[in-house]
Short mmCIF file of C-alpha atoms in Angstrom, two decimals:
data_model
loop_
_atom_site.label_atom_id
_atom_site.label_comp_id
_atom_site.label_asym_id
_atom_site.label_seq_id
_atom_site.Cartn_x
_atom_site.Cartn_y
_atom_site.Cartn_z
CA SER A 775 17.20 1.37 37.81
CA LEU A 776 18.66 -2.11 37.44
CA VAL A 777 19.49 -1.64 33.78
CA THR A 778 20.93 1.37 32.03
CA SER A 779 22.15 1.24 28.48
CA PRO A 780 22.81 3.87 25.80
CA THR A 781 20.49 4.01 22.81
CA SER A 782 23.37 3.78 20.37
CA LEU A 783 26.77 2.20 20.70
CA ASP A 784 30.21 2.69 19.26
CA PRO A 785 32.64 -0.22 19.10
CA PRO A 786 34.81 -0.22 22.25
CA SER A 787 38.38 0.97 22.02
CA PRO A 788 41.07 -1.69 21.47
CA PRO A 789 42.27 -3.54 24.59
CA PRO A 790 45.64 -2.41 25.96
CA ASN A 791 47.16 -5.93 25.84
CA PRO A 792 46.80 -7.91 22.61
CA LEU A 793 45.54 -11.47 23.04
CA ASN A 794 47.75 -14.40 22.06
CA PHE A 795 45.36 -16.02 19.58
CA PRO A 796 44.12 -14.89 16.15
CA PRO A 797 41.27 -12.38 16.10
CA LEU A 798 37.93 -12.86 14.44
CA ALA A 799 38.15 -9.71 12.34
CA HIS A 800 35.66 -10.53 9.59
CA PHE A 801 33.11 -13.13 8.58
CA SER A 802 33.54 -15.37 5.57
CA PRO A 803 30.84 -15.08 2.90
CA VAL A 804 28.37 -17.91 2.42
CA SER A 805 27.74 -19.33 -1.05
CA PRO A 806 24.26 -20.24 -2.34
CA LEU A 807 25.40 -23.88 -2.35
CA ASP A 808 26.26 -23.75 1.37
CA LEU A 809 23.07 -21.95 2.37
CA PRO A 810 20.81 -25.05 2.60
CA LYS A 811 22.83 -26.48 5.52
CA PHE A 812 21.77 -23.44 7.57
CA ILE A 813 18.12 -23.80 6.60
CA THR A 814 17.11 -27.36 5.71
CA GLY A 815 17.07 -28.87 9.20
CA THR A 816 15.32 -25.94 10.89
CA LYS A 817 11.71 -25.82 12.04
CA ASN A 818 9.01 -24.52 9.71
CA SER A 819 7.81 -21.97 12.27
CA THR A 820 6.82 -18.70 10.63
CA SER A 821 6.93 -15.23 12.18
CA CYS A 822 4.21 -12.70 11.53
CA LEU A 823 7.04 -10.55 10.14
CA ASP A 824 7.67 -13.02 7.30
CA PRO A 825 5.99 -12.22 3.96
CA ILE A 826 5.55 -15.91 3.09
CA PRO A 827 5.42 -19.13 5.16
CA THR A 828 8.78 -20.69 5.97
CA ALA A 829 7.76 -24.06 4.48
CA LEU A 830 6.99 -22.41 1.14
CA LEU A 831 10.27 -20.50 1.25
CA LYS A 832 12.19 -23.74 1.81
CA ASN A 833 10.53 -25.28 -1.23
CA CYS A 834 11.68 -22.31 -3.30
CA LEU A 835 15.19 -22.32 -1.86
CA PRO A 836 16.99 -23.54 -5.02
CA VAL A 837 15.65 -20.48 -6.83
CA ILE A 838 16.01 -17.80 -4.16
CA ALA A 839 19.23 -19.01 -2.48
CA PRO A 840 21.38 -16.54 -4.49
CA LEU A 841 19.18 -13.66 -3.32
CA ILE A 842 19.30 -14.72 0.33
CA SER A 843 23.06 -15.30 0.27
CA ASN A 844 23.52 -11.86 -1.29
CA ILE A 845 21.58 -10.22 1.57
CA ILE A 846 23.59 -12.15 4.15
CA ASN A 847 26.97 -11.49 2.55
CA THR A 848 26.25 -7.78 2.21
CA SER A 849 25.48 -7.63 5.92
CA LEU A 850 28.64 -9.58 6.82
CA SER A 851 30.95 -7.53 4.61
CA THR A 852 29.60 -4.12 5.65
CA GLY A 853 29.14 -4.93 9.32
CA CYS A 854 25.56 -3.70 9.14
CA VAL A 855 22.38 -5.52 10.16
CA PRO A 856 19.36 -4.02 8.35
CA SER A 857 16.69 -2.54 10.62
CA PRO A 858 13.89 -4.89 9.42
CA LEU A 859 16.00 -7.82 10.64
CA LYS A 860 16.22 -6.28 14.12
CA LEU A 861 12.47 -6.14 14.67
CA ALA A 862 10.94 -8.86 16.85
CA SER A 863 7.40 -9.95 17.58
CA VAL A 864 7.37 -11.00 21.24
CA SER A 865 5.05 -13.76 22.43
CA PRO A 866 4.70 -14.10 26.22
CA ILE A 867 4.92 -17.83 27.06
CA LEU A 868 4.05 -19.18 30.51
CA LYS A 869 7.27 -20.53 32.06
CA LYS A 870 5.60 -23.74 33.24
CA PRO A 871 2.07 -25.08 33.68
CA GLY A 872 0.25 -24.15 36.86
CA LEU A 873 1.73 -20.67 37.26
CA ASP A 874 -0.56 -17.69 37.75
CA PRO A 875 -1.29 -16.32 34.25
CA THR A 876 -2.25 -12.92 35.67
CA SER A 877 1.32 -12.26 36.86
CA PRO A 878 3.70 -10.91 34.18
CA HIS A 879 6.68 -12.38 36.07
CA ASN A 880 5.46 -15.89 35.21
CA PHE A 881 5.89 -15.34 31.48
CA ARG A 882 8.97 -15.69 29.31
CA PRO A 883 9.24 -13.15 26.45
CA ILE A 884 10.02 -15.21 23.33
CA SER A 885 11.09 -13.18 20.30
CA ASN A 886 9.77 -14.31 16.93
CA LEU A 887 12.24 -13.05 14.35
CA PRO A 888 12.08 -12.92 10.54
CA PHE A 889 13.33 -15.97 8.66
CA ILE A 890 16.19 -14.03 7.02
CA SER A 891 17.27 -12.69 10.42
CA LYS A 892 17.55 -16.17 11.93
CA THR A 893 19.40 -17.46 8.87
CA LEU A 894 21.89 -14.59 9.13
CA GLU A 895 22.38 -15.36 12.82
CA ARG A 896 23.03 -19.04 12.06
CA VAL A 897 25.78 -18.11 9.61
CA VAL A 898 27.41 -15.81 12.17
CA ALA A 899 26.95 -18.29 15.02
CA ALA A 900 28.66 -21.07 13.04
CA GLN A 901 31.75 -18.93 12.47
CA LEU A 902 31.75 -17.62 16.04
CA LYS A 903 31.58 -21.17 17.42
CA THR A 904 34.48 -22.22 15.20
CA HIS A 905 36.52 -19.30 16.59
CA LEU A 906 35.60 -20.21 20.17
CA THR A 907 36.35 -23.91 19.76
CA SER A 908 39.62 -23.57 17.85
CA ASN A 909 40.97 -21.13 20.44
CA ASN A 910 39.55 -22.95 23.49
CA LEU A 911 37.60 -19.90 24.63
CA TYR A 912 34.52 -21.58 26.08
CA GLU A 913 34.19 -21.89 29.83
CA THR A 914 34.99 -25.57 30.48
CA PHE A 915 32.16 -25.96 32.98
CA GLN A 916 29.49 -24.24 30.90
CA SER A 917 27.23 -26.89 29.34
CA GLY A 918 24.51 -24.67 27.91
CA PHE A 919 24.11 -24.19 24.15
CA ARG A 920 27.19 -26.22 23.21
CA SER A 921 27.52 -29.26 20.99
CA HIS A 922 28.22 -32.55 22.81
CA HIS A 923 27.05 -30.89 26.05
CA SER A 924 23.70 -31.34 27.78
CA THR A 925 21.96 -31.21 31.13
CA GLU A 926 22.83 -34.89 31.47
CA THR A 927 26.57 -34.41 30.97
CA ALA A 928 26.48 -31.53 33.46
CA LEU A 929 24.65 -33.57 36.10
CA LEU A 930 26.85 -36.60 35.47
CA LYS A 931 29.95 -34.52 36.27
CA VAL A 932 28.40 -32.96 39.36
CA THR A 933 27.10 -36.29 40.73
CA ASN A 934 30.50 -37.86 40.02
CA ASP A 935 32.16 -35.26 42.25
CA LEU A 936 29.48 -35.55 44.94
CA LEU A 937 29.69 -39.35 45.05
CA LEU A 938 33.49 -39.42 45.23
CA SER A 939 33.46 -36.87 48.06
CA SER A 940 30.89 -38.93 49.95
CA ASP A 941 33.01 -42.01 49.30
CA SER A 942 35.87 -40.23 51.07
CA GLY A 943 33.68 -39.53 54.10
CA GLN A 944 33.09 -35.87 53.30
CA VAL A 945 29.96 -33.76 53.17
CA THR A 946 29.40 -31.50 50.18
CA ILE A 947 27.56 -28.20 50.32
CA LEU A 948 25.74 -27.68 47.03
CA ILE A 949 24.23 -24.28 46.22
CA LEU A 950 22.01 -23.55 43.23
CA LEU A 951 21.93 -19.88 42.25
CA ASP A 952 18.85 -18.33 40.69
CA LEU A 953 19.12 -15.41 38.26
CA SER A 954 16.11 -13.25 37.47
CA ALA A 955 15.44 -12.41 33.80
CA ALA A 956 19.12 -12.99 33.00
CA PHE A 957 18.81 -12.74 29.21
CA ASP A 958 16.85 -9.50 29.45
CA THR A 959 19.29 -7.43 31.52
CA ILE A 960 22.53 -7.83 29.56
CA ASN A 961 24.30 -4.51 29.08
CA HIS A 962 25.26 -4.09 25.43
CA SER A 963 28.35 -1.96 26.09
CA ILE A 964 29.75 -4.53 28.52
CA LEU A 965 28.96 -7.37 26.13
CA LEU A 966 30.75 -5.68 23.22
CA SER A 967 33.75 -4.90 25.40
CA ARG A 968 33.87 -8.55 26.49
CA LEU A 969 33.67 -9.78 22.90
CA GLN A 970 36.70 -7.68 22.08
CA SER A 971 38.83 -8.05 25.22
CA SER A 972 38.17 -11.74 25.95
CA ILE A 973 37.12 -13.24 22.60
CA ASN A 974 39.33 -11.04 20.35
CA ILE A 975 36.56 -10.01 17.99
CA THR A 976 37.74 -7.00 16.02
CA GLY A 977 37.26 -5.12 12.76
CA THR A 978 34.16 -5.66 10.66
CA ALA A 979 33.05 -8.56 12.86
CA LEU A 980 32.92 -6.30 15.92
CA THR A 981 31.14 -3.65 13.89
CA TRP A 982 28.57 -6.27 12.87
CA PHE A 983 27.88 -7.26 16.49
CA THR A 984 27.58 -3.58 17.40
CA SER A 985 25.01 -3.12 14.64
CA TYR A 986 23.23 -6.34 15.68
CA LEU A 987 22.75 -5.08 19.26
CA THR A 988 21.99 -1.44 18.46
CA ASN A 989 18.57 0.05 17.71
CA ARG A 990 16.64 -3.19 18.06
CA GLN A 991 12.86 -2.89 18.14
CA GLN A 992 10.12 -5.16 19.45
CA PHE A 993 6.37 -5.33 19.92
CA ILE A 994 4.16 -7.74 21.82
CA LYS A 995 1.57 -9.83 20.03
CA VAL A 996 -1.19 -11.64 21.96
CA ASN A 997 -4.32 -13.09 20.34
CA ASN A 998 -3.84 -11.05 17.16
CA CYS A 999 -3.51 -7.84 19.19
CA THR A 1000 -0.21 -5.98 18.91
CA SER A 1001 1.37 -3.33 21.09
CA PRO A 1002 3.20 -0.26 19.80
CA THR A 1003 6.83 -0.82 18.82
CA ALA A 1004 9.37 -0.13 21.57
CA PRO A 1005 13.19 -0.01 21.57
CA LEU A 1006 15.22 -2.85 23.08
CA SER A 1007 18.09 -1.04 24.78
CA HIS A 1008 19.40 -4.00 26.78
CA GLY A 1009 19.28 -7.78 26.78
CA VAL A 1010 19.52 -10.33 23.99
CA PRO A 1011 16.41 -11.73 22.31
CA GLN A 1012 15.13 -15.02 23.71
CA GLY A 1013 14.23 -17.13 20.72
CA SER A 1014 17.12 -15.84 18.65
CA VAL A 1015 20.06 -17.97 17.49
CA LEU A 1016 22.85 -15.73 18.78
CA GLY A 1017 21.19 -14.69 22.04
CA PRO A 1018 22.07 -17.80 24.09
CA LEU A 1019 25.63 -17.90 22.75
CA LEU A 1020 26.20 -14.24 23.57
CA PHE A 1021 24.79 -14.81 27.04
CA ILE A 1022 27.30 -17.54 27.97
CA LEU A 1023 30.10 -15.29 26.68
CA TYR A 1024 28.76 -12.51 28.88
CA LEU A 1025 29.17 -14.85 31.87
CA LEU A 1026 32.80 -15.76 31.05
CA PRO A 1027 34.48 -13.85 33.95
CA LEU A 1028 32.27 -15.62 36.49
CA GLY A 1029 34.26 -18.87 36.31
CA ASN A 1030 37.52 -17.22 37.34
CA ILE A 1031 35.81 -15.46 40.25
CA ILE A 1032 34.63 -18.81 41.60
CA ARG A 1033 38.02 -20.47 40.99
CA ARG A 1034 39.75 -17.84 43.14
CA HIS A 1035 37.80 -19.20 46.10
CA ASN A 1036 38.73 -22.84 45.33
CA LEU A 1037 35.14 -23.88 44.79
CA HIS A 1038 33.81 -26.34 42.24
CA PHE A 1039 31.06 -25.09 39.95
CA HIS A 1040 29.01 -25.92 36.90
CA CYS A 1041 26.79 -23.81 34.68
CA TYR A 1042 24.00 -24.61 32.30
CA ALA A 1043 23.19 -21.26 30.68
CA ASP A 1044 21.99 -19.14 33.63
CA ASP A 1045 21.67 -22.11 36.02
CA ILE A 1046 24.78 -21.91 38.20
CA GLN A 1047 25.72 -24.39 40.92
CA LEU A 1048 28.58 -24.16 43.40
CA TYR A 1049 29.83 -26.94 45.63
CA ILE A 1050 32.57 -27.52 48.13
CA SER A 1051 33.39 -30.64 50.15
CA THR A 1052 34.53 -30.62 53.75
CA ASN A 1053 35.09 -32.88 56.73
CA THR A 1054 32.41 -32.53 59.37
CA THR A 1055 35.04 -31.42 61.89
CA ALA A 1056 36.67 -28.89 59.57
CA THR A 1057 34.51 -25.85 58.90
CA THR A 1058 37.33 -23.44 58.11
CA THR A 1059 36.63 -23.77 54.39
CA LEU A 1060 33.06 -22.53 54.77
CA PRO A 1061 33.88 -18.80 55.06
CA SER A 1062 35.30 -19.02 51.52
CA LEU A 1063 31.82 -20.06 50.39
CA SER A 1064 30.17 -16.96 51.85
CA SER A 1065 33.01 -14.83 50.49
CA CYS A 1066 32.57 -16.34 47.03
CA LEU A 1067 28.82 -15.70 47.12
CA ALA A 1068 29.49 -12.08 48.06
CA ASP A 1069 31.92 -11.66 45.15
CA ILE A 1070 29.42 -13.26 42.74
CA LYS A 1071 26.69 -10.93 43.97
CA SER A 1072 28.99 -7.92 43.54
CA TRP A 1073 30.08 -8.97 40.04
CA MET A 1074 26.50 -9.55 38.96
CA ARG A 1075 25.45 -6.15 40.25
CA LYS A 1076 28.22 -4.47 38.26
CA ASN A 1077 27.19 -6.45 35.18
CA PHE A 1078 23.47 -5.68 35.52
CA LEU A 1079 22.50 -9.23 36.44
CA LEU A 1080 20.10 -9.86 39.30
CA LEU A 1081 20.76 -12.72 41.72
CA ASN A 1082 17.53 -13.84 43.36
CA CYS A 1083 18.60 -14.72 46.90
CA ASP A 1084 15.12 -15.88 47.92
CA LYS A 1085 15.19 -18.63 45.27
CA THR A 1086 18.79 -19.70 45.87
CA ASP A 1087 18.84 -23.28 47.22
CA LEU A 1088 21.31 -25.11 49.46
CA ILE A 1089 21.58 -28.81 50.25
CA LEU A 1090 24.07 -30.92 52.22
CA ILE A 1091 25.02 -34.14 50.43
CA GLY A 1092 26.86 -37.07 51.93
CA PRO A 1093 26.48 -40.26 53.95
CA LYS A 1094 23.35 -40.36 56.09
CA SER A 1095 25.36 -40.36 59.30
CA LEU A 1096 27.21 -37.17 58.32
CA THR A 1097 24.76 -34.88 56.52
CA PRO A 1098 23.14 -33.34 59.62
CA PHE A 1099 26.37 -31.67 60.75
CA PRO A 1100 26.58 -28.23 62.43
CA HIS A 1101 28.12 -25.52 60.31
CA PRO A 1102 28.40 -21.74 60.42
CA PRO A 1103 25.52 -19.93 58.71
CA ILE A 1104 25.99 -19.30 55.01
CA THR A 1105 24.64 -15.92 53.97
CA ILE A 1106 24.26 -14.00 50.76
CA ASP A 1107 23.15 -10.37 50.71
CA ASN A 1108 21.94 -10.63 54.34
CA THR A 1109 19.89 -13.73 53.49
CA THR A 1110 20.77 -16.90 55.40
CA LEU A 1111 20.62 -20.06 53.30
CA SER A 1112 18.98 -22.97 55.11
CA PRO A 1113 19.62 -26.55 53.94
CA SER A 1114 16.76 -28.23 52.09
CA ALA A 1115 15.88 -31.92 52.21
CA HIS A 1116 15.87 -32.03 48.41
CA ILE A 1117 16.25 -29.59 45.52
CA ARG A 1118 15.49 -29.63 41.82
CA ASN A 1119 18.69 -29.44 39.78
CA LEU A 1120 18.26 -29.14 35.99
CA GLY A 1121 15.09 -31.21 36.14
CA VAL A 1122 16.46 -33.89 38.49
CA ILE A 1123 15.57 -33.89 42.19
CA PHE A 1124 18.66 -34.28 44.42
CA ASP A 1125 18.25 -35.53 47.98
CA SER A 1126 20.83 -35.39 50.78
CA ASN A 1127 21.92 -39.01 50.35
CA LEU A 1128 21.68 -39.13 46.53
CA THR A 1129 19.18 -41.98 46.59
CA PHE A 1130 17.16 -40.10 43.94
CA GLU A 1131 14.04 -41.56 45.56
CA PRO A 1132 12.16 -38.20 45.58
CA HIS A 1133 13.05 -37.80 41.91
CA ILE A 1134 11.78 -41.26 41.01
CA ASN A 1135 8.63 -40.70 43.08
CA GLN A 1136 7.96 -37.56 41.06
CA ILE A 1137 8.52 -39.43 37.78
CA THR A 1138 6.15 -42.15 39.00
CA LYS A 1139 3.41 -39.67 39.83
CA THR A 1140 3.70 -37.84 36.51
CA ALA A 1141 4.07 -40.97 34.37
CA TYR A 1142 0.97 -42.67 35.78
CA PHE A 1143 -1.00 -39.46 35.24
CA HIS A 1144 -0.11 -39.54 31.54
CA LEU A 1145 -0.69 -43.29 31.27
CA ARG A 1146 -4.21 -42.84 32.62
CA ASN A 1147 -4.87 -40.18 30.00
CA VAL A 1148 -3.51 -42.38 27.20
CA ALA A 1149 -5.61 -45.28 28.51
CA ARG A 1150 -8.77 -43.25 27.98
CA LEU A 1151 -7.78 -42.67 24.35
CA ARG A 1152 -6.33 -46.13 23.68
CA PRO A 1153 -9.54 -47.64 22.15
CA PHE A 1154 -9.46 -44.94 19.49
CA LEU A 1155 -5.72 -45.01 18.73
CA SER A 1156 -3.71 -47.13 16.36
CA PHE A 1157 -0.72 -49.03 17.75
CA SER A 1158 1.67 -46.52 16.18
CA ALA A 1159 -0.18 -43.48 17.55
CA ALA A 1160 -0.38 -44.97 21.05
CA GLU A 1161 3.33 -45.82 20.96
CA THR A 1162 4.17 -42.25 19.95
CA LEU A 1163 2.17 -40.84 22.87
CA ILE A 1164 3.74 -43.25 25.36
CA HIS A 1165 7.26 -42.43 24.21
CA ALA A 1166 6.52 -38.68 24.27
CA PHE A 1167 4.95 -38.55 27.74
CA VAL A 1168 6.36 -41.56 29.60
CA THR A 1169 9.52 -43.04 28.06
CA SER A 1170 11.07 -39.59 27.71
CA ARG A 1171 10.72 -39.14 31.47
CA LEU A 1172 12.16 -42.57 32.22
CA ASP A 1173 15.21 -41.82 30.07
CA TYR A 1174 15.83 -38.18 31.05
CA CYS A 1175 19.28 -37.98 32.66
CA ASN A 1176 18.91 -41.64 33.67
CA SER A 1177 22.69 -42.19 33.64
CA VAL A 1178 22.89 -40.49 37.06
CA LEU A 1179 20.65 -43.27 38.43
CA PHE A 1180 23.29 -45.95 37.86
CA GLY A 1181 23.89 -47.91 41.04
CA SER A 1182 20.62 -46.84 42.69
CA THR A 1183 18.96 -49.54 44.76
CA SER A 1184 16.76 -52.12 43.06
CA LYS A 1185 13.90 -51.03 45.34
CA VAL A 1186 14.05 -47.52 43.89
CA LEU A 1187 14.59 -48.56 40.26
CA ASN A 1188 11.77 -51.10 40.45
CA LYS A 1189 9.31 -48.19 40.63
CA LEU A 1190 10.47 -47.12 37.17
CA GLN A 1191 10.30 -50.70 35.93
CA LEU A 1192 6.66 -50.92 37.02
CA ILE A 1193 5.93 -47.79 34.99
CA GLN A 1194 7.52 -49.32 31.90
CA ASN A 1195 5.58 -52.54 32.48
CA SER A 1196 2.32 -50.61 32.71
CA ALA A 1197 3.15 -48.70 29.52
CA ALA A 1198 3.90 -51.96 27.69
CA ARG A 1199 0.64 -53.55 28.86
CA LEU A 1200 -1.33 -50.48 27.81
CA LEU A 1201 0.28 -50.36 24.38
CA THR A 1202 -0.15 -54.07 23.63
CA ARG A 1203 -3.43 -54.47 25.57
CA THR A 1204 -1.88 -57.22 27.66
CA CYS A 1205 -3.71 -58.42 30.77
CA SER A 1206 -2.21 -57.63 34.15
CA HIS A 1207 -1.76 -61.32 35.04
CA ASP A 1208 0.26 -62.10 31.89
CA HIS A 1209 4.04 -62.29 32.24
CA ILE A 1210 5.63 -59.00 31.15
CA THR A 1211 9.05 -60.23 29.94
CA PRO A 1212 7.78 -61.60 26.58
CA VAL A 1213 5.91 -58.33 26.02
CA LEU A 1214 9.01 -56.20 26.56
CA ARG A 1215 11.05 -58.54 24.39
CA ASN A 1216 8.54 -58.34 21.51
CA LEU A 1217 8.49 -54.55 21.78
CA HIS A 1218 12.32 -54.50 21.81
CA TRP A 1219 12.20 -52.35 24.95
CA LEU A 1220 15.25 -52.66 27.16
CA PRO A 1221 14.37 -52.94 30.88
CA ILE A 1222 15.12 -49.93 33.07
CA SER A 1223 18.44 -51.15 34.48
CA HIS A 1224 19.68 -51.96 30.98
CA ARG A 1225 18.49 -48.59 29.66
CA ILE A 1226 20.61 -46.93 32.32
CA GLN A 1227 23.62 -49.05 31.34
CA TYR A 1228 23.00 -48.22 27.68
CA LYS A 1229 23.06 -44.48 28.38
CA LEU A 1230 26.15 -44.68 30.56
CA LEU A 1231 28.06 -46.79 28.03
CA LEU A 1232 27.00 -44.49 25.21
CA LEU A 1233 28.40 -41.50 27.09
CA THR A 1234 31.56 -43.51 27.77
CA PHE A 1235 31.97 -44.23 24.06
CA LYS A 1236 31.48 -40.54 23.26
CA SER A 1237 34.01 -39.56 25.92
CA ILE A 1238 36.61 -41.92 24.48
CA HIS A 1239 36.06 -40.63 20.94
CA ASN A 1240 35.98 -36.90 21.78
CA LEU A 1241 32.22 -36.60 21.31
CA ALA A 1242 31.63 -35.53 24.91
CA PRO A 1243 32.66 -32.59 27.11
CA SER A 1244 36.27 -32.45 28.22
CA TYR A 1245 35.16 -32.61 31.85
CA LEU A 1246 33.96 -36.17 31.16
CA THR A 1247 36.77 -37.27 28.85
CA ASP A 1248 39.32 -36.19 31.47
CA LEU A 1249 37.81 -38.70 33.92
CA LEU A 1250 38.65 -41.67 31.69
CA LEU A 1251 42.19 -42.96 31.17
CA PRO A 1252 43.23 -45.83 28.88
CA TYR A 1253 44.59 -48.90 30.58
CA THR A 1254 48.21 -49.61 29.71
CA PRO A 1255 49.13 -53.23 30.50
CA PRO A 1256 52.64 -53.97 31.76
CA ARG A 1257 53.17 -56.35 28.82
CA ASN A 1258 51.52 -57.17 25.52
CA LEU A 1259 48.22 -58.99 25.93
CA ARG A 1260 45.75 -60.70 23.63
CA SER A 1261 43.59 -58.54 21.38
CA SER A 1262 40.59 -59.28 23.64
CA HIS A 1263 42.32 -57.21 26.33
CA THR A 1264 42.77 -54.09 24.20
CA ASN A 1265 40.92 -50.76 24.45
CA LEU A 1266 40.39 -51.14 28.17
CA LEU A 1267 40.00 -48.25 30.59
CA SER A 1268 41.88 -47.81 33.82
CA ILE A 1269 39.73 -48.13 36.95
CA PRO A 1270 40.83 -45.66 39.66
CA HIS A 1271 42.17 -47.23 42.82
CA ARG A 1272 40.15 -46.52 45.97
CA THR A 1273 40.95 -47.17 49.60
CA SER A 1274 37.41 -46.54 50.83
CA ARG A 1275 35.10 -49.47 51.48
CA ARG A 1276 32.00 -47.35 50.97
CA HIS A 1277 29.88 -48.01 47.89
CA TRP A 1278 29.24 -44.38 46.95
CA GLY A 1279 32.19 -44.29 44.58
CA ASP A 1280 30.98 -47.35 42.67
CA ARG A 1281 28.20 -45.16 41.24
CA ALA A 1282 30.52 -42.31 40.16
CA PHE A 1283 31.12 -41.94 36.42
CA ALA A 1284 34.90 -42.09 36.86
CA ILE A 1285 34.56 -45.63 38.28
CA ALA A 1286 31.27 -46.96 36.88
CA ALA A 1287 32.11 -46.04 33.28
CA PRO A 1288 35.43 -47.95 33.00
CA THR A 1289 33.99 -50.87 34.98
CA LEU A 1290 31.06 -51.27 32.58
CA TRP A 1291 33.22 -50.56 29.53
CA ASN A 1292 35.78 -53.22 30.41
CA SER A 1293 32.98 -55.79 30.73
CA LEU A 1294 31.94 -55.31 27.09
CA PRO A 1295 33.03 -57.78 24.39
CA HIS A 1296 36.13 -56.55 22.60
CA ALA A 1297 34.12 -56.18 19.35
CA LEU A 1298 32.17 -53.36 20.99
CA ARG A 1299 35.23 -51.78 22.57
CA ASP A 1300 37.00 -51.81 19.19
CA CYS A 1301 34.09 -50.10 17.41
CA THR A 1302 34.77 -46.52 16.30
CA ASN A 1303 31.50 -45.58 14.56
CA LEU A 1304 28.79 -44.14 16.81
CA THR A 1305 25.82 -45.51 14.85
CA THR A 1306 27.35 -48.97 14.67
CA PHE A 1307 28.21 -48.89 18.37
CA LYS A 1308 24.62 -47.99 19.30
CA SER A 1309 23.29 -50.92 17.30
CA LEU A 1310 25.82 -53.41 18.68
CA LEU A 1311 25.35 -52.17 22.24
CA LYS A 1312 21.58 -52.46 22.14
CA THR A 1313 21.87 -55.99 20.72
CA HIS A 1314 24.36 -56.92 23.44
CA LEU A 1315 22.16 -55.55 26.24
CA PHE A 1316 19.03 -57.06 24.68
CA ARG A 1317 20.63 -60.49 24.75
CA SER A 1318 21.78 -59.90 28.31
CA ALA A 1319 18.24 -58.96 29.39
CA PHE A 1320 16.14 -61.52 27.51
CA LEU A 1321 18.31 -64.33 26.12
CA LYS A 1322 20.20 -65.52 29.17
#
């Protein structure tokens, strides 16, 4: 079978070579006064395994905090997770609308865990993240389940590299790998060994993780019907706090495998993308791509992960005159990968020339569908309720990863602007022949092009102030003038020098970010507080859009 795992585990033996950073040998206890920070901001969702509703428990927290902290601290100090905290009620959730509900493969098994269990996991996760961050143990190009990281930062880095390669007259081969049921096939013995050998988790902390993974139980609950309880001998629970973090640690060796083949890559949880740039006349680098794919497939097989070759996508990205270039076939596990015209990458549709027109067409189709539905309800909705619906179903789509759209043609972006105009007319009940600019101004809605600038400048600010991933901060360098200049010329960014006359590079984050940043008034560039910067930036862009 694909997955084999023992029913009980012993902590792995110590690694032969000690690591050169401090171990995480034990967990620090949590005081009743510190407990609310792990609970207050969480959702009020209640598991059927909880004796009382979560909302009621939160209201009683000042009284019961000492009891909860005592349970947690006993678990941390003894390295033992009580059996009731390892029982999960699994709810099968359809992965996305429109899938066949009669096929089990179309469902995602979400574990509903007891409130105390999730609180215990949050305490452990906080200390594990501190250990990972302080010792620089995260994979640099893993953006899943990490603070200051997101799908947008991941796509911004990838598009930056693609645009700069195209600017240099190269074609980039981009491959998106698809893993099947990745969270559910993790081998516990391998995971524990990795925690010790790579992360330097030892002592009681390692014993705790061993207890956490061992002898877990689950049952399925659908429409108030429950299945018999069954053991969970492999995988990490989806819906848990620690599960996603343990998964990205399980994938740690993958980055070095890819680096050995001199390929670029980026991961968002189990979404893995590889890319390599080449001249159309030089195809000698392409065998390394097939070799890398073979090594990835082999490593995944040894680590009980299943690479779905049939759902692995490939696209050629570059200037229109170069993308249809002949290249040797790229195969993985006897499956030849054929280039697609466009692929969906973390929710954004990439096309061969990075126009993002197919992506914007999809947004247009979906947004107008939701606007028509809201229009039917508009006579019965208050202004506030209608605005909430429009922001939830339309504005969220306009803003999702919109920083990668910077520099797109006005023809393409105008489609998004028409959506925003329609949303504004619907909300304010403005006639179609009335001028839209006063409506947007009264709503304090920035136009689409300014919303894109806002997002890009916000990410630039975060990169400068270490509130963004290192793979973005490394792209920005401060400008050092040859002599002292006026204060209005301070806090500038260096704009990379380019010899190419193509315009692809103008859209890349490494060039667009410092160009936009340097155009800001020095009061904004000198700002160091994120909240203040957001307010000043929106005011600046609002004036630019409406008060010219």
